[in-house]
Short mmCIF file of C-alpha atoms and ligand atoms in Angstrom, two decimals:
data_model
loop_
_atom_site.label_atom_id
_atom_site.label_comp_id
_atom_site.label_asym_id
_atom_site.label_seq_id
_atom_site.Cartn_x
_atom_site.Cartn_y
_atom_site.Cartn_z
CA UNK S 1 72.94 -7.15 -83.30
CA UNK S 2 72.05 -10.81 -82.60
CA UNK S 3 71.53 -9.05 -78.04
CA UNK S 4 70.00 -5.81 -79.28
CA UNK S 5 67.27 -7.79 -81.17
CA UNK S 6 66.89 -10.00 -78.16
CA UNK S 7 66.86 -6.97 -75.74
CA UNK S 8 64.26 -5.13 -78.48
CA UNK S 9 61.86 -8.43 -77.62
CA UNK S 10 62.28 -8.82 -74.14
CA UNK S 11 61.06 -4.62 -74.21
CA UNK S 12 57.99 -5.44 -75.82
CA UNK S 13 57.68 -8.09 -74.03
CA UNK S 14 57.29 -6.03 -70.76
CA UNK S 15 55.23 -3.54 -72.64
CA UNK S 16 52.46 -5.87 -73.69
CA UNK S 17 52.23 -7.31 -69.81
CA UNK S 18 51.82 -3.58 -69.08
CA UNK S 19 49.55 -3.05 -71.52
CA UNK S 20 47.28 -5.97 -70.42
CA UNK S 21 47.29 -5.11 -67.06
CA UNK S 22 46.30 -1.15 -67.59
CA UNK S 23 43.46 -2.73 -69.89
CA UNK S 24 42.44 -5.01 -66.93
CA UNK S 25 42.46 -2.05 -64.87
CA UNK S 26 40.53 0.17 -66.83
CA UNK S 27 38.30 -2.62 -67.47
CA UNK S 28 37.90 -2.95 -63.51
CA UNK S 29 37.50 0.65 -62.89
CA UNK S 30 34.49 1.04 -66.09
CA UNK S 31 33.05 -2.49 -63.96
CA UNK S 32 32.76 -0.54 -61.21
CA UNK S 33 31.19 1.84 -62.20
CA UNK S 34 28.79 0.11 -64.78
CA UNK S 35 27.57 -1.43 -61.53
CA UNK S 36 26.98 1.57 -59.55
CA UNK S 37 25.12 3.38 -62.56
CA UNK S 38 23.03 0.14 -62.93
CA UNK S 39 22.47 0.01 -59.00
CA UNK S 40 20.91 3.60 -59.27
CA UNK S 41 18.61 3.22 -62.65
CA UNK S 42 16.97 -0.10 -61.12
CA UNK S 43 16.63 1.12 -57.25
CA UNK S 44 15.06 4.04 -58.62
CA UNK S 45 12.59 2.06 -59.78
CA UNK S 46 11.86 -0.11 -56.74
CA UNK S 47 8.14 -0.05 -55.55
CA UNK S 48 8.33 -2.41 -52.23
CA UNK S 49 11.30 -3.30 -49.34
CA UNK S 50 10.99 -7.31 -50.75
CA UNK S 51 12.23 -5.93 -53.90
CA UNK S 52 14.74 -3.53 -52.50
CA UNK S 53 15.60 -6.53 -49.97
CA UNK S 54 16.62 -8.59 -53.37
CA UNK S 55 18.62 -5.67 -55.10
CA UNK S 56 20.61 -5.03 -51.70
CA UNK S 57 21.70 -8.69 -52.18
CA UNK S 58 22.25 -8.47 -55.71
CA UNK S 59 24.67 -5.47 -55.70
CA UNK S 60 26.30 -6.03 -52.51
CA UNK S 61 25.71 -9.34 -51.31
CA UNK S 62 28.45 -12.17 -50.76
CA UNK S 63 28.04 -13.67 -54.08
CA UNK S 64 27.58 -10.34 -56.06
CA UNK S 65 30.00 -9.34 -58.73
CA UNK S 66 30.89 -6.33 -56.74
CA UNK S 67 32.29 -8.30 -54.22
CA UNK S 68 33.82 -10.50 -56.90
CA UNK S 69 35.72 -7.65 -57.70
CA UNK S 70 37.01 -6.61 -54.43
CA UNK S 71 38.36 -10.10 -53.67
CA UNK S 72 40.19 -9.63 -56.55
CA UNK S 73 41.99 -6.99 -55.52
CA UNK S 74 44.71 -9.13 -53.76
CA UNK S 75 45.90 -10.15 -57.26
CA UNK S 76 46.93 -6.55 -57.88
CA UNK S 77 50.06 -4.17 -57.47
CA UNK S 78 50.04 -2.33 -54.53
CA UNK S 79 49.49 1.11 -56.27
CA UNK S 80 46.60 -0.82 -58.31
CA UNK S 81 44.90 -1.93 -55.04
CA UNK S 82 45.12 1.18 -53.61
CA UNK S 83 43.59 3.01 -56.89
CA UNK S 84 40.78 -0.03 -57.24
CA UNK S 85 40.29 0.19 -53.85
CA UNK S 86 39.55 3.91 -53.26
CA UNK S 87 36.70 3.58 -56.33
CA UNK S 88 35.53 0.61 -55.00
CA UNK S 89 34.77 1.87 -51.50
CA UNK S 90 33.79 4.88 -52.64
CA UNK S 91 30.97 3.02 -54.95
CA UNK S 92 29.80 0.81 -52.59
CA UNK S 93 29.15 4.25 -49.84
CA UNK S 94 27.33 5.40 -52.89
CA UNK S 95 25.34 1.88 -53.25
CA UNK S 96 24.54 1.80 -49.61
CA UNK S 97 23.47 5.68 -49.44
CA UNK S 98 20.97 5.10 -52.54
CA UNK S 99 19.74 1.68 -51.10
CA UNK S 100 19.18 3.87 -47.61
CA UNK S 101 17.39 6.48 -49.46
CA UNK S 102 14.87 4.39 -50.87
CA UNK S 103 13.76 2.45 -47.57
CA UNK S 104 13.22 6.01 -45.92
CA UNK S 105 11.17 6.60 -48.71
CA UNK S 106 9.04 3.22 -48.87
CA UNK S 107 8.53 3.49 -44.95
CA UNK S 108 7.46 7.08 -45.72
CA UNK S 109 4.95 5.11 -48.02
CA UNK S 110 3.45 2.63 -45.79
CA UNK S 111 3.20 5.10 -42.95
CA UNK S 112 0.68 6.87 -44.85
CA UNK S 113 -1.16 3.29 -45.89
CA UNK S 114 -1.15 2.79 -42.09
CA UNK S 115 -3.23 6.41 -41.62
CA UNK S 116 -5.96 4.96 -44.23
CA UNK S 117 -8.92 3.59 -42.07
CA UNK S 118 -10.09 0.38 -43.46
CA UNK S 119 -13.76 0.24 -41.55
CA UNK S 120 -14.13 -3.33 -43.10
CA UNK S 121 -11.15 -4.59 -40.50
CA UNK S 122 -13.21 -6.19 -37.50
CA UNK S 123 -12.63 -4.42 -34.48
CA UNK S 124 -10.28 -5.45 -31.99
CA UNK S 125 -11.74 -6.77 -28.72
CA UNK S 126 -10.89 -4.90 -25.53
CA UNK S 127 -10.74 -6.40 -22.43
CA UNK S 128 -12.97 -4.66 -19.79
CA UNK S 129 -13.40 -5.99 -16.31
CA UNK S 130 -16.54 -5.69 -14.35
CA UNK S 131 -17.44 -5.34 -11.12
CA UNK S 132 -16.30 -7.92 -7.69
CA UNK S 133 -19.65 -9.43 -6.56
CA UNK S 134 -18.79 -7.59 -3.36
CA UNK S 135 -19.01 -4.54 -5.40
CA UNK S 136 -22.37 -5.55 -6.57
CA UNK S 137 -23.46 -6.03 -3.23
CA UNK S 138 -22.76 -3.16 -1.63
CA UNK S 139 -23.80 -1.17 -4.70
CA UNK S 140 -27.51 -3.28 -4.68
CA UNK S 141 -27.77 -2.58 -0.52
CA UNK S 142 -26.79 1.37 -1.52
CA UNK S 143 -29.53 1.75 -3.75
CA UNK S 144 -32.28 -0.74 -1.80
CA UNK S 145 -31.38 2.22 1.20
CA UNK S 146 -31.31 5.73 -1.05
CA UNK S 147 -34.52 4.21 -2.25
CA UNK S 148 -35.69 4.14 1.57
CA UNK S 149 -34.15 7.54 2.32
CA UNK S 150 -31.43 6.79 3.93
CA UNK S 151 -27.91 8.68 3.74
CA UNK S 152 -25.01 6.86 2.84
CA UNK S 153 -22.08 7.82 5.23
CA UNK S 154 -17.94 7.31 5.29
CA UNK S 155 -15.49 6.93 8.27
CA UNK S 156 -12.02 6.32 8.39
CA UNK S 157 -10.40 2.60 8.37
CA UNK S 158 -8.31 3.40 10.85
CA UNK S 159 -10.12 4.51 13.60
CA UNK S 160 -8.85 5.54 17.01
CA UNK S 161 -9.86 3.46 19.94
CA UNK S 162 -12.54 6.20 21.45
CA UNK S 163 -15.04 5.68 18.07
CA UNK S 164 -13.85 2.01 17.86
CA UNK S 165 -14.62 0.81 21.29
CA UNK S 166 -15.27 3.43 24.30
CA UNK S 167 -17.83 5.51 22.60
CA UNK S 168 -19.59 2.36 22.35
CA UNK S 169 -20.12 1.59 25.80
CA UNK S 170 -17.03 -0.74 25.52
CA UNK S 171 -14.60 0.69 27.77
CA UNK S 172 -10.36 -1.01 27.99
CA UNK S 173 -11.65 -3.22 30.44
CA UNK S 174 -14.92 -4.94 28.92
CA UNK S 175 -14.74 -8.33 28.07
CA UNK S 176 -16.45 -7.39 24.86
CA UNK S 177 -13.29 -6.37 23.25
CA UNK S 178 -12.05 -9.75 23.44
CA UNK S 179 -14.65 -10.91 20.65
CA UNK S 180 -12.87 -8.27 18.48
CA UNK S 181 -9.42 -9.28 18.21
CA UNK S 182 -7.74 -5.91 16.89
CA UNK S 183 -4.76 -4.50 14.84
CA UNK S 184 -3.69 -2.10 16.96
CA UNK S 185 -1.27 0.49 15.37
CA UNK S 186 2.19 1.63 17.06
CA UNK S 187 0.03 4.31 18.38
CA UNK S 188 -1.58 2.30 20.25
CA UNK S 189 -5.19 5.07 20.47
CA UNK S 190 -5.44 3.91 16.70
CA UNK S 191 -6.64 0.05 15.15
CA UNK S 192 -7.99 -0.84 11.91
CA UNK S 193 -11.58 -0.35 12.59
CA UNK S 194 -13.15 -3.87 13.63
CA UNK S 195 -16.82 -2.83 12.75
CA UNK S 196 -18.32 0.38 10.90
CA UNK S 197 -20.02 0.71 14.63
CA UNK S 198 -17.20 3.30 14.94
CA UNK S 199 -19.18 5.49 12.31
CA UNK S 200 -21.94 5.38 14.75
CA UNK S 201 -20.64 8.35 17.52
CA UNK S 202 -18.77 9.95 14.38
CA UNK S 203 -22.02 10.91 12.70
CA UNK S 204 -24.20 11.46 15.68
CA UNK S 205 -21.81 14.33 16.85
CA UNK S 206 -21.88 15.82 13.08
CA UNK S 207 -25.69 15.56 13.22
CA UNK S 208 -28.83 16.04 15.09
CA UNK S 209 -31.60 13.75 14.54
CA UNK S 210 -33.68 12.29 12.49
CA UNK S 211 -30.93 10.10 11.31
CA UNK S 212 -31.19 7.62 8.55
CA UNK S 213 -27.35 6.10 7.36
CA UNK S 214 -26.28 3.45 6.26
CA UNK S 215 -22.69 2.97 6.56
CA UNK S 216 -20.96 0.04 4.15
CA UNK S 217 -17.14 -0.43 4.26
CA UNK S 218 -13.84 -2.26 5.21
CA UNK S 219 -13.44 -3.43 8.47
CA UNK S 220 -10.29 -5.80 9.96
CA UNK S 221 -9.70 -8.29 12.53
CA UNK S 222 -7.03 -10.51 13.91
CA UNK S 223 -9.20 -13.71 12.59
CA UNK S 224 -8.29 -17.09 12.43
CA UNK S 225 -10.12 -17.42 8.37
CA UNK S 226 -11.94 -20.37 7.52
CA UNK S 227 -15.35 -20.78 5.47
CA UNK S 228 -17.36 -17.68 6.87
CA UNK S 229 -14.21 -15.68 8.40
CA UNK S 230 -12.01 -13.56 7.13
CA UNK S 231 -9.09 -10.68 8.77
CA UNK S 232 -10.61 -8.50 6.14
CA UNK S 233 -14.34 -8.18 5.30
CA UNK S 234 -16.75 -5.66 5.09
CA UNK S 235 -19.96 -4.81 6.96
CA UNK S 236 -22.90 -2.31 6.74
CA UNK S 237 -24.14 -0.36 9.41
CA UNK S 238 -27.28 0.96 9.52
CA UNK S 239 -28.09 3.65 12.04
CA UNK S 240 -32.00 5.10 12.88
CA UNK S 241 -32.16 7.75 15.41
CA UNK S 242 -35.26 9.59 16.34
CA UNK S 243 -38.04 10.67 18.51
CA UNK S 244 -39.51 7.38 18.98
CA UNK S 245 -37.73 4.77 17.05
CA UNK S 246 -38.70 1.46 17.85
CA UNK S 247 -37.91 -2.50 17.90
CA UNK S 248 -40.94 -2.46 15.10
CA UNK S 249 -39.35 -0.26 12.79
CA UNK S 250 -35.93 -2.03 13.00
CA UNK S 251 -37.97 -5.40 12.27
CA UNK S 252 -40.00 -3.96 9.32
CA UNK S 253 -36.75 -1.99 7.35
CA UNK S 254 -34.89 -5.43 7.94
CA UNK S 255 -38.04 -7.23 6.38
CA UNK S 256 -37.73 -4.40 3.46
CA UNK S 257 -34.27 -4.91 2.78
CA UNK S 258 -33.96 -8.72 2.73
CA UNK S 259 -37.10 -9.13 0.31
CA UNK S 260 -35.57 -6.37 -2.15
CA UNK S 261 -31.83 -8.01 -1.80
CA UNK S 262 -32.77 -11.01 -2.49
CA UNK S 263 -35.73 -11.04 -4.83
CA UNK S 264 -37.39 -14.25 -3.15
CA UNK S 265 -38.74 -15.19 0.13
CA UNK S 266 -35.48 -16.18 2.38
CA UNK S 267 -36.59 -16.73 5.62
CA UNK S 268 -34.67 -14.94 8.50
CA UNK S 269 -34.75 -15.39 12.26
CA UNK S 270 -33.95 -12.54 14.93
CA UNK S 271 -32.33 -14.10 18.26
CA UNK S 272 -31.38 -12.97 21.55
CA UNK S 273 -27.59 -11.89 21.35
CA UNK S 274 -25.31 -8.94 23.68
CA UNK S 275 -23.55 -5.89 22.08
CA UNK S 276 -22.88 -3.58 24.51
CA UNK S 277 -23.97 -0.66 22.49
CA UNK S 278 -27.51 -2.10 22.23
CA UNK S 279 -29.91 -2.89 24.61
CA UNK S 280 -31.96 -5.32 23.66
CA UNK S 281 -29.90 -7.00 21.36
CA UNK S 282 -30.09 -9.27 18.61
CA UNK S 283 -28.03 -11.54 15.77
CA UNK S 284 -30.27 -11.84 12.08
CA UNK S 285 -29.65 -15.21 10.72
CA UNK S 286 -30.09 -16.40 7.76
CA UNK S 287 -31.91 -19.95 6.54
CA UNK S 288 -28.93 -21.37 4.39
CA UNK S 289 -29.24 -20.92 0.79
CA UNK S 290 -26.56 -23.10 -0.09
CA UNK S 291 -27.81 -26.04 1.20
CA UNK S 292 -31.43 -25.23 1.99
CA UNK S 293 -31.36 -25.53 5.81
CA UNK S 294 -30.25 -28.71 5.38
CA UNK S 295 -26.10 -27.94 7.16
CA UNK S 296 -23.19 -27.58 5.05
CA UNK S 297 -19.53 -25.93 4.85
CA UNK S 298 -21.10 -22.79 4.06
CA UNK S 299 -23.21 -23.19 7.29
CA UNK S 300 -20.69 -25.24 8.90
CA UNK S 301 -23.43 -27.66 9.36
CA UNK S 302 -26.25 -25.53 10.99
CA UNK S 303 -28.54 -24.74 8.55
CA UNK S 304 -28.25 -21.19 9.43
CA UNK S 305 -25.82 -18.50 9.22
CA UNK S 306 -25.21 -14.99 10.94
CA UNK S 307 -25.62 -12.46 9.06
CA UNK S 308 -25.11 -10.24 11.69
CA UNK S 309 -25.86 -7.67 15.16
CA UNK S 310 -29.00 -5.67 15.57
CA UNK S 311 -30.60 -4.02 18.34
CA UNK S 312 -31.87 -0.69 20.04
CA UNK S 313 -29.21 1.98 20.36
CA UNK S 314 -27.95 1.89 23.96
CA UNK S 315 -28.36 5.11 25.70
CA UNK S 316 -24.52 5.51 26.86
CA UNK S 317 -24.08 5.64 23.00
CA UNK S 318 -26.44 8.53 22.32
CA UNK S 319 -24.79 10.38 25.69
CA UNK S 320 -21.37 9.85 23.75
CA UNK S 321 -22.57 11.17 20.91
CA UNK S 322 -23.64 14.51 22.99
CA UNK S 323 -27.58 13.51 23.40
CA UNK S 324 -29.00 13.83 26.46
CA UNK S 325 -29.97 11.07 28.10
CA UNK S 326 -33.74 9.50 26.58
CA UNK S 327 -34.10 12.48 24.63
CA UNK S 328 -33.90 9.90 21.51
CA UNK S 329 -33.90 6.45 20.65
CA UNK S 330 -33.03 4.42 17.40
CA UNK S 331 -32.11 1.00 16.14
CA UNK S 332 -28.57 0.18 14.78
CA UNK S 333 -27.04 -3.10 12.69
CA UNK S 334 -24.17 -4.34 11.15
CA UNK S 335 -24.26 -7.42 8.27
CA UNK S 336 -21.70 -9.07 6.75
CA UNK S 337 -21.62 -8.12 3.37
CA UNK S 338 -19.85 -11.41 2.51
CA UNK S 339 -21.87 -13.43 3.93
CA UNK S 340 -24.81 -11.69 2.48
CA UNK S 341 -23.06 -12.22 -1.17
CA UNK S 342 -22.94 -16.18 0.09
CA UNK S 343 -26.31 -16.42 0.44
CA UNK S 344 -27.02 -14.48 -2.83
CA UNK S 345 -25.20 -16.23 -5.09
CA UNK S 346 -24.79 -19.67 -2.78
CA UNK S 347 -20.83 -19.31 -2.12
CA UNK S 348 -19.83 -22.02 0.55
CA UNK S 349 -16.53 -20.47 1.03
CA UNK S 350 -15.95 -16.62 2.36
CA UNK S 351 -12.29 -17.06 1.53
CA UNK S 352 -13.29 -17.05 -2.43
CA UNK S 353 -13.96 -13.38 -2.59
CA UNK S 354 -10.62 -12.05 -2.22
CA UNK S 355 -8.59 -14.92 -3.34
CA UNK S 356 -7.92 -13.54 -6.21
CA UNK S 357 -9.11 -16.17 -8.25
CA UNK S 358 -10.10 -15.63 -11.54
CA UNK S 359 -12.26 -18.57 -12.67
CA UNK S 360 -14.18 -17.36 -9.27
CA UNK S 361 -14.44 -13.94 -10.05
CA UNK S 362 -15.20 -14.22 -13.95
CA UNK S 363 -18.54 -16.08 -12.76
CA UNK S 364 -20.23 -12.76 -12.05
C1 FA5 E 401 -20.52 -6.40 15.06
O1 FA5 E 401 -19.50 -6.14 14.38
C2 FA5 E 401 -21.39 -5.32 15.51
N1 FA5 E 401 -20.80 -4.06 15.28
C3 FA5 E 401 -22.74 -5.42 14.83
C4 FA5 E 401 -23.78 -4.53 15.43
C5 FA5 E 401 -23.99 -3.27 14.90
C6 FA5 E 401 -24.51 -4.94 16.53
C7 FA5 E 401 -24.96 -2.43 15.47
C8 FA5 E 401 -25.48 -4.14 17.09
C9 FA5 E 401 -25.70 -2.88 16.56
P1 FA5 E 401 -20.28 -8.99 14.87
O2 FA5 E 401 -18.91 -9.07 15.40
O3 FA5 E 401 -21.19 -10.07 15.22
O4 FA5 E 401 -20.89 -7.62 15.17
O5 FA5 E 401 -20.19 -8.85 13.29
C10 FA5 E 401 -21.34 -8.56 12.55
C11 FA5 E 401 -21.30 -9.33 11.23
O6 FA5 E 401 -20.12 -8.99 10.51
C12 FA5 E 401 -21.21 -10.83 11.38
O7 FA5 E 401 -22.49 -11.41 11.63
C13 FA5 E 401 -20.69 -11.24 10.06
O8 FA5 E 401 -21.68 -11.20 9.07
C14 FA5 E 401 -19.70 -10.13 9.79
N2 FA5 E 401 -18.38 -10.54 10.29
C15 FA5 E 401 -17.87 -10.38 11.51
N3 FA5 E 401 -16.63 -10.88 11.58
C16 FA5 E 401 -16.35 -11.35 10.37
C17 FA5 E 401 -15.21 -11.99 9.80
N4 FA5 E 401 -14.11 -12.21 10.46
N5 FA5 E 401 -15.27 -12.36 8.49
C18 FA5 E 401 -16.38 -12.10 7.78
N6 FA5 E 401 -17.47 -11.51 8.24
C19 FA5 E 401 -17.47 -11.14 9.54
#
């Protein structure tokens, strides 16, 4: 009697333990799911991703009770693990696809705040560029000339040695092509053009005169650079052909166009100087304006500088060009745009303009 009793106890012993844990289990299990009905009522509710930020931690951060639970699993049987677990993972997918669901929505929301225009916001500044002096300059000298009637006319940069050179009463063996040191291409009929001379026959064999061009661009030469040199500058031709175009009219449009480029008296001085091309020729200097005559770097101490070769248009040139011989005559020129931009805006150094310096360009 005395071992049944004793066996009776030790049953209900068991029973209770059993009983607790199926409680503790169903206790788990209603947990679980208290927390993922909870997790939907208040997320529902959620107007802003701070907020949502908060609840994300609160149901499934570290230190939420949802975690609590699943550390607890370890404590459990096997088959209770596995039961617990499955719910558990299941809720938390559900957590996470709710939680999900509401940030699509909210950045739904502020997508549609970004479309509203507030016209109160101050603008923001773009940055715009402007124009290199050079730019400036060429674009002041185009209109000074359209304003005189003159054409404004193109030629290539690379250039083949005929317009370049022979045309130009320069043929392979005149000393004159010494003064322009070239860049002749593999080919070696082609160079970079070393003066927009080379536009000179180009047009002339398009066109019959009167003529009246100016020619600005890019020319190139194998220069060793210092304060009024460069290997890459530009120059303006100008080009008169007519009937009887004189030294007077060359003078006189020169007079024009340094008054109007310049705004104030500069004073200029015409000098005897050989181009082959020309006959008589000349070089136009220029009275310093950085340093007032006085000599300086810009100058390189003479008080003047060159701004460039002038003269009458040599007959061989108008031949070239398919003119008979004294049928016409003109006057021809090419300046330095560079140095003409020196003496605007009193630049000492050539080397400035494409140095790619910004404090320099940003002045203009
Ligand atoms: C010539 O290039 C002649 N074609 C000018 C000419 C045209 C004469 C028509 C007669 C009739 P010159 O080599 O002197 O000439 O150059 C003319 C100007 O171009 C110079 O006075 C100078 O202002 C500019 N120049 C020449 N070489 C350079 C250089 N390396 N860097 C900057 N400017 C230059």
């Amino acid at each position: 009697m005395k071992t049944d009793k004793k066996r009776m106890g030790a049953n209900s012993f068991v029973l209770v333990v059993i009983n607790i844990q199926l409680v503790s289990l169903l206790m788990m299990e209603q947990k679980i799911v208290d927390i993922k009905n909870q997790a939907v009522e208040i997320i529902k509710k959620v107007k802003n991703s701070d907020e949502l930020f908060n609840l994300e931690k609160k149901f499934l951060g570290r230190k939420s009770e949802f975690v609590g639970i699943l550390k607890g699993l370890k404590d459990l049987s096997e088959e209770e693990r596995r039961k617990i677990g499955v719910l558990a993972n299941k809720t938390k997918g559900e957590i996470i696809e709710i939680i999900l669901k509401k940030k699509t929505e909210l950045s739904g929301q502020r997508g549609s705040e970004k479309e509203k225009i507030d016209v109160t916001i101050p603008g923001k500044k773009k940055e715009i560029g402007h124009l290199h002096p050079i730019s400036v300059v060429r674009r002041d000298i185009e209109d000074i000339f359209t304003s005189m009637g003159f054409e404004i006319a193109d030629g290539p940069e690379v250039e083949t040695e005929f317009y370049n050179f022979d045309a130009l009463n320069i043929p392979a063996d005149h000393p004159a092509r010494d003064m322009q040191d070239t860049f002749f291409l593999k080919d070696e009929k082609l160079a970079m053009r070393s003066q927009t001379s080379s536009v000179q026959v180009r047009y002339m064999q398009q066109h019959k005169p009167p003529i009246k061009i100016i020619v600005p661009g890019k020319c190139f030469r194998n220069e060793a650079t210092d304060t009024t040199h460069e290997h890459t500058f530009y120059q303006f031709e100008a080009l008169v052909v007519g009937k009887d175009i004189n030294i007077g009219n060359l003078k006189i449009v020169a007079h024009q166009f340094f008054s109007a480029f310049f705004g104030t008296d500069v004073k200029v001085r015409l000098r005897p100087s050989y181009f082959p091309f020309v006959e008589p020729g000349f070089e136009f200097d220029i009275s310093c304006t950085v340093c007032g005559g006085k000599g300086c770097r810009a100058c390189k101490g003479n008080g003047w500088l060159e701004l460039g070769g002038a003269g009458m248009v040599n007959q061989n040139v108008l031949e070239a060009a398919g003119y008979k011989c004294n049928e016409y005559q003109g006057f021809a020129w090419g300046f330095g745009l560079e140095r003409l931009a020196m003496m605007k805006y009193k630049i000492d150094d050539i080397r400035l303009f494409h140095s790619g310096d910004l404090r320099f360009i940003r002045q203009f």
